PDB file of C-alpha atoms in Angstrom:
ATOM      1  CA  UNK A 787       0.000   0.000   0.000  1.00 45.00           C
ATOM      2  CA  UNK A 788       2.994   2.353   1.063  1.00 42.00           C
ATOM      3  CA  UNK A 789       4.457   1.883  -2.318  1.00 48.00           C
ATOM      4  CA  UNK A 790       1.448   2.690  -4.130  1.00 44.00           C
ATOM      5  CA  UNK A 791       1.185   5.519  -2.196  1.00 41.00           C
ATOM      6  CA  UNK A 792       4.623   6.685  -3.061  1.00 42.00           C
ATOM      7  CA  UNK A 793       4.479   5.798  -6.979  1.00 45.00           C
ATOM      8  CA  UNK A 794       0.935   7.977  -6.798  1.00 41.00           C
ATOM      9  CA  UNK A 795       3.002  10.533  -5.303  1.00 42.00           C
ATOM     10  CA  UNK A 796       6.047  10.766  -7.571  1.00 45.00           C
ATOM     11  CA  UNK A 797       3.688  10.679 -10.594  1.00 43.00           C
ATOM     12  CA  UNK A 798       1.667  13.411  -9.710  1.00 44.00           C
ATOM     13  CA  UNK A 799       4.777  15.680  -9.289  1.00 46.00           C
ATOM     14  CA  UNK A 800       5.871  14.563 -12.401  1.00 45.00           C
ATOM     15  CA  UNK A 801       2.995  15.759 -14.028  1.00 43.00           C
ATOM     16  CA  UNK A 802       3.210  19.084 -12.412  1.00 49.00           C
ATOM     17  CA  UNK A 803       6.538  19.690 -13.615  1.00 50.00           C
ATOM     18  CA  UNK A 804       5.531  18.648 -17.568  1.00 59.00           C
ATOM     19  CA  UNK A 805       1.951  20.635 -16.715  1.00 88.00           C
ATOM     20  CA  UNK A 806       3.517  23.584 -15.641  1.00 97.00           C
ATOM     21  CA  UNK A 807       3.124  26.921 -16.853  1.00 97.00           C
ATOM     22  CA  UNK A 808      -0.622  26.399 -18.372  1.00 97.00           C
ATOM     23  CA  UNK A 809      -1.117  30.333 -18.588  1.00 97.00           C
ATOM     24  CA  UNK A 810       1.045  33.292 -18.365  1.00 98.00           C
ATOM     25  CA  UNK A 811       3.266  33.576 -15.340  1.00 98.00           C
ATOM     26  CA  UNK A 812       3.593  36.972 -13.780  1.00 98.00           C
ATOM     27  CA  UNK A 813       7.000  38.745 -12.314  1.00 99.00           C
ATOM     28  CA  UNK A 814       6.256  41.313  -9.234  1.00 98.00           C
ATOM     29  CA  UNK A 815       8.909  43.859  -9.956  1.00 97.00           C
ATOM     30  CA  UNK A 816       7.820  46.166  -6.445  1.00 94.00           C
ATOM     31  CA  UNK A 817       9.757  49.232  -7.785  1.00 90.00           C
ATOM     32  CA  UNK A 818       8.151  51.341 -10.887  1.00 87.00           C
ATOM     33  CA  UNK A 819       9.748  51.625 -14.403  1.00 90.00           C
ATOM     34  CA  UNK A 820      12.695  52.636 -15.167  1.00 84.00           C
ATOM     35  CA  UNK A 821      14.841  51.026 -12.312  1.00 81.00           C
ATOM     36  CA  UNK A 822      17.846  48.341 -12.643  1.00 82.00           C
ATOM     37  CA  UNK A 823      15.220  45.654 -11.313  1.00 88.00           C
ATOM     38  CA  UNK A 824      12.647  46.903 -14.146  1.00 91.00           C
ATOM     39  CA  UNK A 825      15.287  46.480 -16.816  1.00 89.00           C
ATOM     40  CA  UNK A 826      16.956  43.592 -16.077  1.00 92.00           C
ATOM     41  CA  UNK A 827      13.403  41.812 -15.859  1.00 96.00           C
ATOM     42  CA  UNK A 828      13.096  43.193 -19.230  1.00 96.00           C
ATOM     43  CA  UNK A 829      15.922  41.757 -21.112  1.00 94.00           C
ATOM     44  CA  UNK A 830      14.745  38.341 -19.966  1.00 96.00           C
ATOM     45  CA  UNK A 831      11.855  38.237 -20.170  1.00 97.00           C
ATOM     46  CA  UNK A 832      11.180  37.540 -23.898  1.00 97.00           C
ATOM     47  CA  UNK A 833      13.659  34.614 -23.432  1.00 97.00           C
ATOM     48  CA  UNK A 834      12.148  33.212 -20.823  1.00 98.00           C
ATOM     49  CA  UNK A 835       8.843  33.003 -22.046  1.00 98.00           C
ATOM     50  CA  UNK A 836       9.927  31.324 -25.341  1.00 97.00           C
ATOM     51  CA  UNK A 837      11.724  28.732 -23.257  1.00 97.00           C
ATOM     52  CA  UNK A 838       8.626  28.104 -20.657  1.00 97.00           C
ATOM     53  CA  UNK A 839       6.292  28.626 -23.982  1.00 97.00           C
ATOM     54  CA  UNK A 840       4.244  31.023 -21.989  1.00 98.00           C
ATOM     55  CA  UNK A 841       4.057  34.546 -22.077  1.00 98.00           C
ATOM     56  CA  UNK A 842       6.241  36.125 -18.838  1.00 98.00           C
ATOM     57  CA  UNK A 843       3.909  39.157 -17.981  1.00 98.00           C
ATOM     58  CA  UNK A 844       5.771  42.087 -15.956  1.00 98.00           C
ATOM     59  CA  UNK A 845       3.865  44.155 -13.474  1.00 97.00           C
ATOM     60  CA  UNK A 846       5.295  46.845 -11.538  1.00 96.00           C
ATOM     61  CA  UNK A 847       4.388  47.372  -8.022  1.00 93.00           C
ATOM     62  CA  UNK A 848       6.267  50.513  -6.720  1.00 87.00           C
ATOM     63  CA  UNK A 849       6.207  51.744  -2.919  1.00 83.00           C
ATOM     64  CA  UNK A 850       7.527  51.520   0.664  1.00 80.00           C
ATOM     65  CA  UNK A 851      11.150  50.614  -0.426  1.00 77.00           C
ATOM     66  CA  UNK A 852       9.553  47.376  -2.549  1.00 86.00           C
ATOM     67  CA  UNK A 853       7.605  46.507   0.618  1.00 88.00           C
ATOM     68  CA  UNK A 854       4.027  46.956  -1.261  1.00 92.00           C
ATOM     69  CA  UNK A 855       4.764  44.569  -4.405  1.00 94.00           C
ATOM     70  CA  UNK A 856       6.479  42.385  -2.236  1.00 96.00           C
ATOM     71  CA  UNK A 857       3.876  41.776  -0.023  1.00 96.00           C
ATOM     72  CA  UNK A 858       1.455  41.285  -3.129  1.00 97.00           C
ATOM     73  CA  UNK A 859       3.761  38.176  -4.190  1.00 98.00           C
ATOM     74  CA  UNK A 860       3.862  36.955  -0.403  1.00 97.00           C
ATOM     75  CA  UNK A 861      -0.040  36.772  -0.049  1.00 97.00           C
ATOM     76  CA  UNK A 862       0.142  35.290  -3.538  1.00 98.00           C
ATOM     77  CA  UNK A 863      -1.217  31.606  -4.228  1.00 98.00           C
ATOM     78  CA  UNK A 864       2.079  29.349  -4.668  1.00 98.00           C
ATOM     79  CA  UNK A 865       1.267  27.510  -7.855  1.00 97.00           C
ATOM     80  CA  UNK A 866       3.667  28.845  -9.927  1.00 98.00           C
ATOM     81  CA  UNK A 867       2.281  31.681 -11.282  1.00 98.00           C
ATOM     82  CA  UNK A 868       3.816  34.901  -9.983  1.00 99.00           C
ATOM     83  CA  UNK A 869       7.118  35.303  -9.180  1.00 99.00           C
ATOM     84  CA  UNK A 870       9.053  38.198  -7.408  1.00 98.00           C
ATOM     85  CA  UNK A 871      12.188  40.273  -8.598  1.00 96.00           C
ATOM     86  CA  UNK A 872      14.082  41.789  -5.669  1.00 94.00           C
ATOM     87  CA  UNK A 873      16.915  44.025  -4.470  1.00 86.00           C
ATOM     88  CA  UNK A 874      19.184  43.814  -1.750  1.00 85.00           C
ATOM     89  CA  UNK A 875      16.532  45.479   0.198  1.00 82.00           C
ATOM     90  CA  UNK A 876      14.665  42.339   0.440  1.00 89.00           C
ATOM     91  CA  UNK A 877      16.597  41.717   3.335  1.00 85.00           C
ATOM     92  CA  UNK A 878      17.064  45.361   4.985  1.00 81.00           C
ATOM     93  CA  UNK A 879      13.104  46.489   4.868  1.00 81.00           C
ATOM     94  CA  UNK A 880      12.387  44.199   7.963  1.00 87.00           C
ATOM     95  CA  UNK A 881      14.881  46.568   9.630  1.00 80.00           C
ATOM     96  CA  UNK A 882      12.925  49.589   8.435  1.00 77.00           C
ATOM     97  CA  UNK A 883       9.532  49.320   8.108  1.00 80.00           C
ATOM     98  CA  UNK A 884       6.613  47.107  10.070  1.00 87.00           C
ATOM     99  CA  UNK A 885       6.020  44.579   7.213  1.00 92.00           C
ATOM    100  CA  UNK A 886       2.816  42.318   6.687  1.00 93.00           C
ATOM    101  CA  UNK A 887       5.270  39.058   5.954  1.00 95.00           C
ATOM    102  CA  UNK A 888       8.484  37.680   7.132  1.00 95.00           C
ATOM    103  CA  UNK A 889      10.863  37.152   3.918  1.00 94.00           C
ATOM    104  CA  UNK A 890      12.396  33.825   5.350  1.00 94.00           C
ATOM    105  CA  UNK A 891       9.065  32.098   5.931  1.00 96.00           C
ATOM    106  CA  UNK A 892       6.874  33.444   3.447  1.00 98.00           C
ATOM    107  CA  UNK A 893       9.022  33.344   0.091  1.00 98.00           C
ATOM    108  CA  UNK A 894      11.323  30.605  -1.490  1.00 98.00           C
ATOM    109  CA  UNK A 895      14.805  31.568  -3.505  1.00 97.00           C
ATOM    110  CA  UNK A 896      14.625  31.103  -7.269  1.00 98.00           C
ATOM    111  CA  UNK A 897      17.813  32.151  -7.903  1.00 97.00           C
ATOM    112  CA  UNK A 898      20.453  34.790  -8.269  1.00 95.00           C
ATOM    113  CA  UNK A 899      20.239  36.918 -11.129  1.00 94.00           C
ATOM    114  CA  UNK A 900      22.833  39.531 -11.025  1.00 88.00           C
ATOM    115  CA  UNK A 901      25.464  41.070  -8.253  1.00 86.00           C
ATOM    116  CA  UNK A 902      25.994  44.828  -9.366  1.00 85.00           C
ATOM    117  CA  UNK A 903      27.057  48.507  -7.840  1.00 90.00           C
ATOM    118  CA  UNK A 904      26.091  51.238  -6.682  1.00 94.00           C
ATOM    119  CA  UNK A 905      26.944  54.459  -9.036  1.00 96.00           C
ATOM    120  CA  UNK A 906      27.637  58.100  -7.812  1.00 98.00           C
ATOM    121  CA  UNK A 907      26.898  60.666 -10.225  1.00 98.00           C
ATOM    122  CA  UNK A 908      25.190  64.349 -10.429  1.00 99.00           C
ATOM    123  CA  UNK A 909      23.667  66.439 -12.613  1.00 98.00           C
ATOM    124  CA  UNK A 910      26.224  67.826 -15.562  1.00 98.00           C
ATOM    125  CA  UNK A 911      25.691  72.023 -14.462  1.00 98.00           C
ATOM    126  CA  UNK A 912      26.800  71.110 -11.215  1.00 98.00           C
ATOM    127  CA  UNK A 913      30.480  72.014 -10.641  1.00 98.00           C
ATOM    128  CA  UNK A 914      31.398  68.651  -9.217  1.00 98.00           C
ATOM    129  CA  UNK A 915      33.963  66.919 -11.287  1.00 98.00           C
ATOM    130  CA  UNK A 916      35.350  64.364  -8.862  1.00 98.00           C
ATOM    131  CA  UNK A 917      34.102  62.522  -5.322  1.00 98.00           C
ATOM    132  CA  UNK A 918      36.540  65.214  -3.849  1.00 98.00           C
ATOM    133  CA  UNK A 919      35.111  68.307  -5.454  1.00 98.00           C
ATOM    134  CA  UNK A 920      31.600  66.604  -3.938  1.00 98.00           C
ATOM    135  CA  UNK A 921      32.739  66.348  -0.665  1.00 98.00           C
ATOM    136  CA  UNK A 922      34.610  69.329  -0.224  1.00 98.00           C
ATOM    137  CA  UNK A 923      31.435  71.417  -1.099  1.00 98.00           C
ATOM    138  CA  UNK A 924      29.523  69.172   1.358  1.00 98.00           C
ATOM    139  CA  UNK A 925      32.078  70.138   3.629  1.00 98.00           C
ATOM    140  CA  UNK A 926      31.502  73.931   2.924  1.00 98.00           C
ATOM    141  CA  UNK A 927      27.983  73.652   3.057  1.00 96.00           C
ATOM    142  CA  UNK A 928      26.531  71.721   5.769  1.00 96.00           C
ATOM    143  CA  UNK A 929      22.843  70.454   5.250  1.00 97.00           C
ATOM    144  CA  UNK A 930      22.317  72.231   1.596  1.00 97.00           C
ATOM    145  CA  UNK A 931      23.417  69.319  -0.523  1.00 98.00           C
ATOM    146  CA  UNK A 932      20.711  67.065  -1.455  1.00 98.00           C
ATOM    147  CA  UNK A 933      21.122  63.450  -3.010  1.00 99.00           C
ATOM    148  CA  UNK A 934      18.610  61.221  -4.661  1.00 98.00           C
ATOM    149  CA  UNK A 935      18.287  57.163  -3.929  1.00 96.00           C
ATOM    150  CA  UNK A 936      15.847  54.818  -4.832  1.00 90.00           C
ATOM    151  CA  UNK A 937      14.053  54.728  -1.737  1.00 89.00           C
ATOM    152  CA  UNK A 938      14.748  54.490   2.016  1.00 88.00           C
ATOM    153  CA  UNK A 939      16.776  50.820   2.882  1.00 84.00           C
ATOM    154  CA  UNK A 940      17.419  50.439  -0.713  1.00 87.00           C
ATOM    155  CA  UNK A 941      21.593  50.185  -1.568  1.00 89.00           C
ATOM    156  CA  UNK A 942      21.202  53.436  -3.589  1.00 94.00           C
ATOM    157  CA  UNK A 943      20.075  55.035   0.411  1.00 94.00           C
ATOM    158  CA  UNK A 944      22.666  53.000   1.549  1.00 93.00           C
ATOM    159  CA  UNK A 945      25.759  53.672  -0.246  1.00 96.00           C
ATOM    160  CA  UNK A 946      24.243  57.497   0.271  1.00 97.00           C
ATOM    161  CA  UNK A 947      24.612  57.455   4.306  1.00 97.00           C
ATOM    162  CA  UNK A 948      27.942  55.581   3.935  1.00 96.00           C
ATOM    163  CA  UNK A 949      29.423  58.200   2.463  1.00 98.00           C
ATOM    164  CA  UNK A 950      28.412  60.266   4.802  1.00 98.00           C
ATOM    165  CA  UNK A 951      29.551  58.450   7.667  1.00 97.00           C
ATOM    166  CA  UNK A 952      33.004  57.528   6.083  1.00 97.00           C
ATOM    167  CA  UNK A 953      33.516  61.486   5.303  1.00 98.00           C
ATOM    168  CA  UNK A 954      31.440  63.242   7.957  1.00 97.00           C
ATOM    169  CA  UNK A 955      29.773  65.365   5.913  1.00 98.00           C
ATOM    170  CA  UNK A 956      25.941  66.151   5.943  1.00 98.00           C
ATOM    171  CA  UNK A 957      23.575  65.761   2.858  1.00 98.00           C
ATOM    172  CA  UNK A 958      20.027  65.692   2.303  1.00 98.00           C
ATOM    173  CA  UNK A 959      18.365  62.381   1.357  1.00 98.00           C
ATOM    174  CA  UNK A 960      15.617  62.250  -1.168  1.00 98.00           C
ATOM    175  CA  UNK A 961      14.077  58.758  -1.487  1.00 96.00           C
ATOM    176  CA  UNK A 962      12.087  58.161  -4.359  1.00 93.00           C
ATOM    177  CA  UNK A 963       9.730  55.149  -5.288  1.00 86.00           C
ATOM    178  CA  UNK A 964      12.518  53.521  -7.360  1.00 85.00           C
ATOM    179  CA  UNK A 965      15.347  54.426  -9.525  1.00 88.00           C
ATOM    180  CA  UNK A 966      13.780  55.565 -12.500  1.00 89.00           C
ATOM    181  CA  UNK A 967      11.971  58.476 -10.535  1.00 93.00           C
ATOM    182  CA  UNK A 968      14.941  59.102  -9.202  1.00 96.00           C
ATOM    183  CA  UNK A 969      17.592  59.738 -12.219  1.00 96.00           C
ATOM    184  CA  UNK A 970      14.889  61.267 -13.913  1.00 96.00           C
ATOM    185  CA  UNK A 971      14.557  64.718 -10.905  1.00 98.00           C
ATOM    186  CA  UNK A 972      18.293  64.439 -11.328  1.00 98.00           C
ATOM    187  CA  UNK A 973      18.505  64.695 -14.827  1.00 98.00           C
ATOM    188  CA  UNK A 974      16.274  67.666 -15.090  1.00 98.00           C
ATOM    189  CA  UNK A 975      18.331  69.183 -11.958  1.00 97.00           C
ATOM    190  CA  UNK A 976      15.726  68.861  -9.246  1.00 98.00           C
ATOM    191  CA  UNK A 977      18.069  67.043  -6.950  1.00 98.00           C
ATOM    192  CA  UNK A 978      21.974  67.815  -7.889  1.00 98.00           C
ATOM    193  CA  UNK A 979      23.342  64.267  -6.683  1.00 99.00           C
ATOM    194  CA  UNK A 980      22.560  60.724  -7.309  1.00 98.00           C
ATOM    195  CA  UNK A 981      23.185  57.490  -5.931  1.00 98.00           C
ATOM    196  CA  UNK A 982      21.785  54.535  -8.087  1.00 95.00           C
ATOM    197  CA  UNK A 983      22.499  51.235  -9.375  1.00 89.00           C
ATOM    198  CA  UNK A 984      25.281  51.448 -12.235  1.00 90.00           C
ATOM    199  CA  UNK A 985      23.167  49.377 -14.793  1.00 83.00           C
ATOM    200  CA  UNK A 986      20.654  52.061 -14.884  1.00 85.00           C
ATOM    201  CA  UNK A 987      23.077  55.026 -14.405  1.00 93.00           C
ATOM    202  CA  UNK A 988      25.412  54.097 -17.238  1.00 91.00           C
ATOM    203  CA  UNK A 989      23.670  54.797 -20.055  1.00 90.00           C
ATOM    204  CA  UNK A 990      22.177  58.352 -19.024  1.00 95.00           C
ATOM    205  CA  UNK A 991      26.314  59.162 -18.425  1.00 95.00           C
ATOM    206  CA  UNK A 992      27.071  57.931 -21.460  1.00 94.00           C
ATOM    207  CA  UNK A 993      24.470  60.056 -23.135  1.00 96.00           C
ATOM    208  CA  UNK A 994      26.182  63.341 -21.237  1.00 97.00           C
ATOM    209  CA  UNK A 995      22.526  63.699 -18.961  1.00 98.00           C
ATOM    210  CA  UNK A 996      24.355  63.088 -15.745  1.00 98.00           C
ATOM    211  CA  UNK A 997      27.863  62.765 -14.768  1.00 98.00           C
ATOM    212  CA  UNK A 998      29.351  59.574 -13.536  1.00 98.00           C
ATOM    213  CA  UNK A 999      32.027  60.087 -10.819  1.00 98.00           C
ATOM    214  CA  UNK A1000      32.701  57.158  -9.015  1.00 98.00           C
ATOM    215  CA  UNK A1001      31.515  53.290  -8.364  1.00 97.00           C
ATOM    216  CA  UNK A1002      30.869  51.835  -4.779  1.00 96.00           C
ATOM    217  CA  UNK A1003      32.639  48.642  -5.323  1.00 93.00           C
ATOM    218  CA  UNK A1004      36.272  48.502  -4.142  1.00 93.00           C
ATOM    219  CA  UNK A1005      37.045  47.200  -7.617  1.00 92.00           C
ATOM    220  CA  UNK A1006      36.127  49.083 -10.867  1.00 93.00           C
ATOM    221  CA  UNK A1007      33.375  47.804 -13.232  1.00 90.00           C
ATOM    222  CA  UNK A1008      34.151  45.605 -16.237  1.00 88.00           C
ATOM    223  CA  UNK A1009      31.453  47.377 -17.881  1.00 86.00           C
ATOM    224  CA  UNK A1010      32.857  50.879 -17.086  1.00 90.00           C
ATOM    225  CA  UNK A1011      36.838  51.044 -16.660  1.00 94.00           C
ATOM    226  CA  UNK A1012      37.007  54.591 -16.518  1.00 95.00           C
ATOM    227  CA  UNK A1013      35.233  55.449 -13.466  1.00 96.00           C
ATOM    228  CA  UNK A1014      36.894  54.980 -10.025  1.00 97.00           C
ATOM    229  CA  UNK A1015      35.717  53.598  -7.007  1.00 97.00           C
ATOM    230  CA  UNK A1016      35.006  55.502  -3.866  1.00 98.00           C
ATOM    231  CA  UNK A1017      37.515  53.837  -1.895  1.00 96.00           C
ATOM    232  CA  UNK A1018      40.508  54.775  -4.562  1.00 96.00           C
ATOM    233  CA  UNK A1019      38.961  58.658  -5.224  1.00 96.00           C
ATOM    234  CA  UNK A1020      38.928  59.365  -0.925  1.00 97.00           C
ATOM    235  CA  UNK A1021      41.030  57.121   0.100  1.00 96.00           C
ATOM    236  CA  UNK A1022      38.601  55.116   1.907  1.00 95.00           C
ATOM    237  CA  UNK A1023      39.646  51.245   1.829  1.00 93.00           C
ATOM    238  CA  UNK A1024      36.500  49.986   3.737  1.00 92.00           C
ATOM    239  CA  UNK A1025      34.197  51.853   1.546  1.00 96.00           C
ATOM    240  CA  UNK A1026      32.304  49.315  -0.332  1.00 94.00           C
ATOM    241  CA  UNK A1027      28.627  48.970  -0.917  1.00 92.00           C
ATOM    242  CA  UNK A1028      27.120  46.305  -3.391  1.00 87.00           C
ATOM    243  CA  UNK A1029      23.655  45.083  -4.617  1.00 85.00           C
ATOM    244  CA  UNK A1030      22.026  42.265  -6.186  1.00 89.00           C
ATOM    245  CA  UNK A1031      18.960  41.188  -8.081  1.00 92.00           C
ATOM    246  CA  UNK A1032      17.351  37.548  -7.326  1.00 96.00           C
ATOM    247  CA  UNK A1033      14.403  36.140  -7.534  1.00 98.00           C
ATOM    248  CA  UNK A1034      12.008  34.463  -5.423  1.00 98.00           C
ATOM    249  CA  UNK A1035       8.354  32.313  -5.166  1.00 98.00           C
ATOM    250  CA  UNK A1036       5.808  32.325  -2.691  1.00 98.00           C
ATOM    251  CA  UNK A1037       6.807  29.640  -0.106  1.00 98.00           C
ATOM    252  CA  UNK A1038       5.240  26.308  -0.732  1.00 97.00           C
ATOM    253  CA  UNK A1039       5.638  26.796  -4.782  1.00 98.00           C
ATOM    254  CA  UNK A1040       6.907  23.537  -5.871  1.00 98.00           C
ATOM    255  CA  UNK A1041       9.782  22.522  -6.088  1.00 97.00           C
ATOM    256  CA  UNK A1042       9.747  21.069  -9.779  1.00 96.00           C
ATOM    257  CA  UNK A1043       8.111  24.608 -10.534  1.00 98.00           C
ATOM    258  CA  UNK A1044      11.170  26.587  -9.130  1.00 98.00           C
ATOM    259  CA  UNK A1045      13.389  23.661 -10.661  1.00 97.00           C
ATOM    260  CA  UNK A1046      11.956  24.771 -14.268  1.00 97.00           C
ATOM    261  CA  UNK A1047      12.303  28.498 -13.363  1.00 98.00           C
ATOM    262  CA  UNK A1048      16.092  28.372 -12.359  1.00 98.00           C
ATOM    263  CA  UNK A1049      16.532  26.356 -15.615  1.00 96.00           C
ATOM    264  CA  UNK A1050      15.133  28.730 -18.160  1.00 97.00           C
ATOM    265  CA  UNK A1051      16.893  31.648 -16.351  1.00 96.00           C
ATOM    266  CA  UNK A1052      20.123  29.882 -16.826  1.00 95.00           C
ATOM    267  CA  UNK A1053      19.592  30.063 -20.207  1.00 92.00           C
ATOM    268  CA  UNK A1054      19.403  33.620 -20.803  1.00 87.00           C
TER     269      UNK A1054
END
């Protein structure tokens, strides 16, 4: 009887995995567009969906630091069907905020898509050609300087208050609902300074809309050479603040379901 049981068992998660997807699956990006988490969703998820032979619908859910969209894809039915992109913050909100889930019990790890850094840069009229011309004028003028981040907890608002703590000098933070809100005020010189992931950043400084002046890694990026880090512009050795991007499932999604996921993100 035991055996049957078992055989029952094995077969019916075998036919989940060759089932599954039936419909469209949906991605919970909980920042709005325009951000490293919104474009890196992007550029897989055509390839995705041609590998699951579904269509990978993408639906932003901006607010609270990625707190509201993540709580969306907690609540969330685990069959499969919605997934979550997150930041770093994933792991600092329950630090910040009062949250309606716990992130260890109420979501299982898809997989690691991407480890990246942080980028400082300001708007182009500003005077501020290197990390030292920044922080000498924060130095001058206490409390005037503003910068931008993502939102509060995220590594942008990180990388922001290390800075600050590593040089002692005192700057406004403006936390927007994600980075695209936020290079966007700094690009039309509503806030002069901006801390945001590089993958989003690099582009705009490439087009000459904001000026790149150093990384937050304490090596330089492959994919930009020519911009120092922090810790070699000041001097700072212990200066390093890094992000990633993974994915994750509502706890209790199967396992053959998260097993196809990984697979087809592998691919891309």
């Amino acid at each position: 009887m035991k055996n049957m049981l078992f055989a029952l068992l094995f077969a019916a998660s075998a036919a989940t995995a060759q089932e599954w997807p039936q419909k469209p699956v949906r991605w919970v990006v909980p920042f709005p567009p325009g951000g490293s988490l919104d474009i890196v969703s992007r550029m897989m998820q055509n390839r995705v969906a041609e590998g699951l032979g579904q269509p990978i619908l993408i639906e932003n859910r901006g607010g609270a630091g990625g707190a509201v969209g993540t709580a969306e894809v907690a609540r969330s039915a685990p069959d499969g069907y919605t997934f979550l992109f997150a930041l770093s913050s994933h792991t600092i909100n329950p630090l910040l905020y009062k949250l309606s889930y716990d992130v260890e019990r109420d979501f299982a790890p898809v997989s690691l898509i991407v480890s990246i850094p942080q980028l400082l840069a300001v708007n182009p009229a500003t005077p501020y050609k290197s990390v030292n011309d920044l922080v000498a004028a924060a130095k001058a003028q206490p409390g005037k300087l503003s910068y931008a981040s993502a939102g509060n907890g995220t590594p942008s608002h990180i990388a922001g208050e290390l800075l600050k703590l590593k040089t002692g000098i005192d700057l406004v933070h403006v936390p927007y609902k994600g980075g695209g809100p936020a290079i966007t005020d700094t690009i039309a010189g509503h806030v002069p300074i901006l801390f945001l992931t590089a993958a989003v950043v690099i582009e705009q400084a490439r087009a000459g809309k904001v000026r790149p002046l150093a990384v937050t890694t304490l090596k330089r990026s492959p994919g930009a050479p020519e911009i120092p880090t922090v810790a070699e512009a000041l001097g700072l050795p212990d200066y390093e603040v890094d992000s990633w991007i993974a994915m994750f499932a509502p706890a209790k999604t199967p396992r053959s379901v998260i097993a196809r996921m990984q697979k087809e993100l592998a691919r891309v």
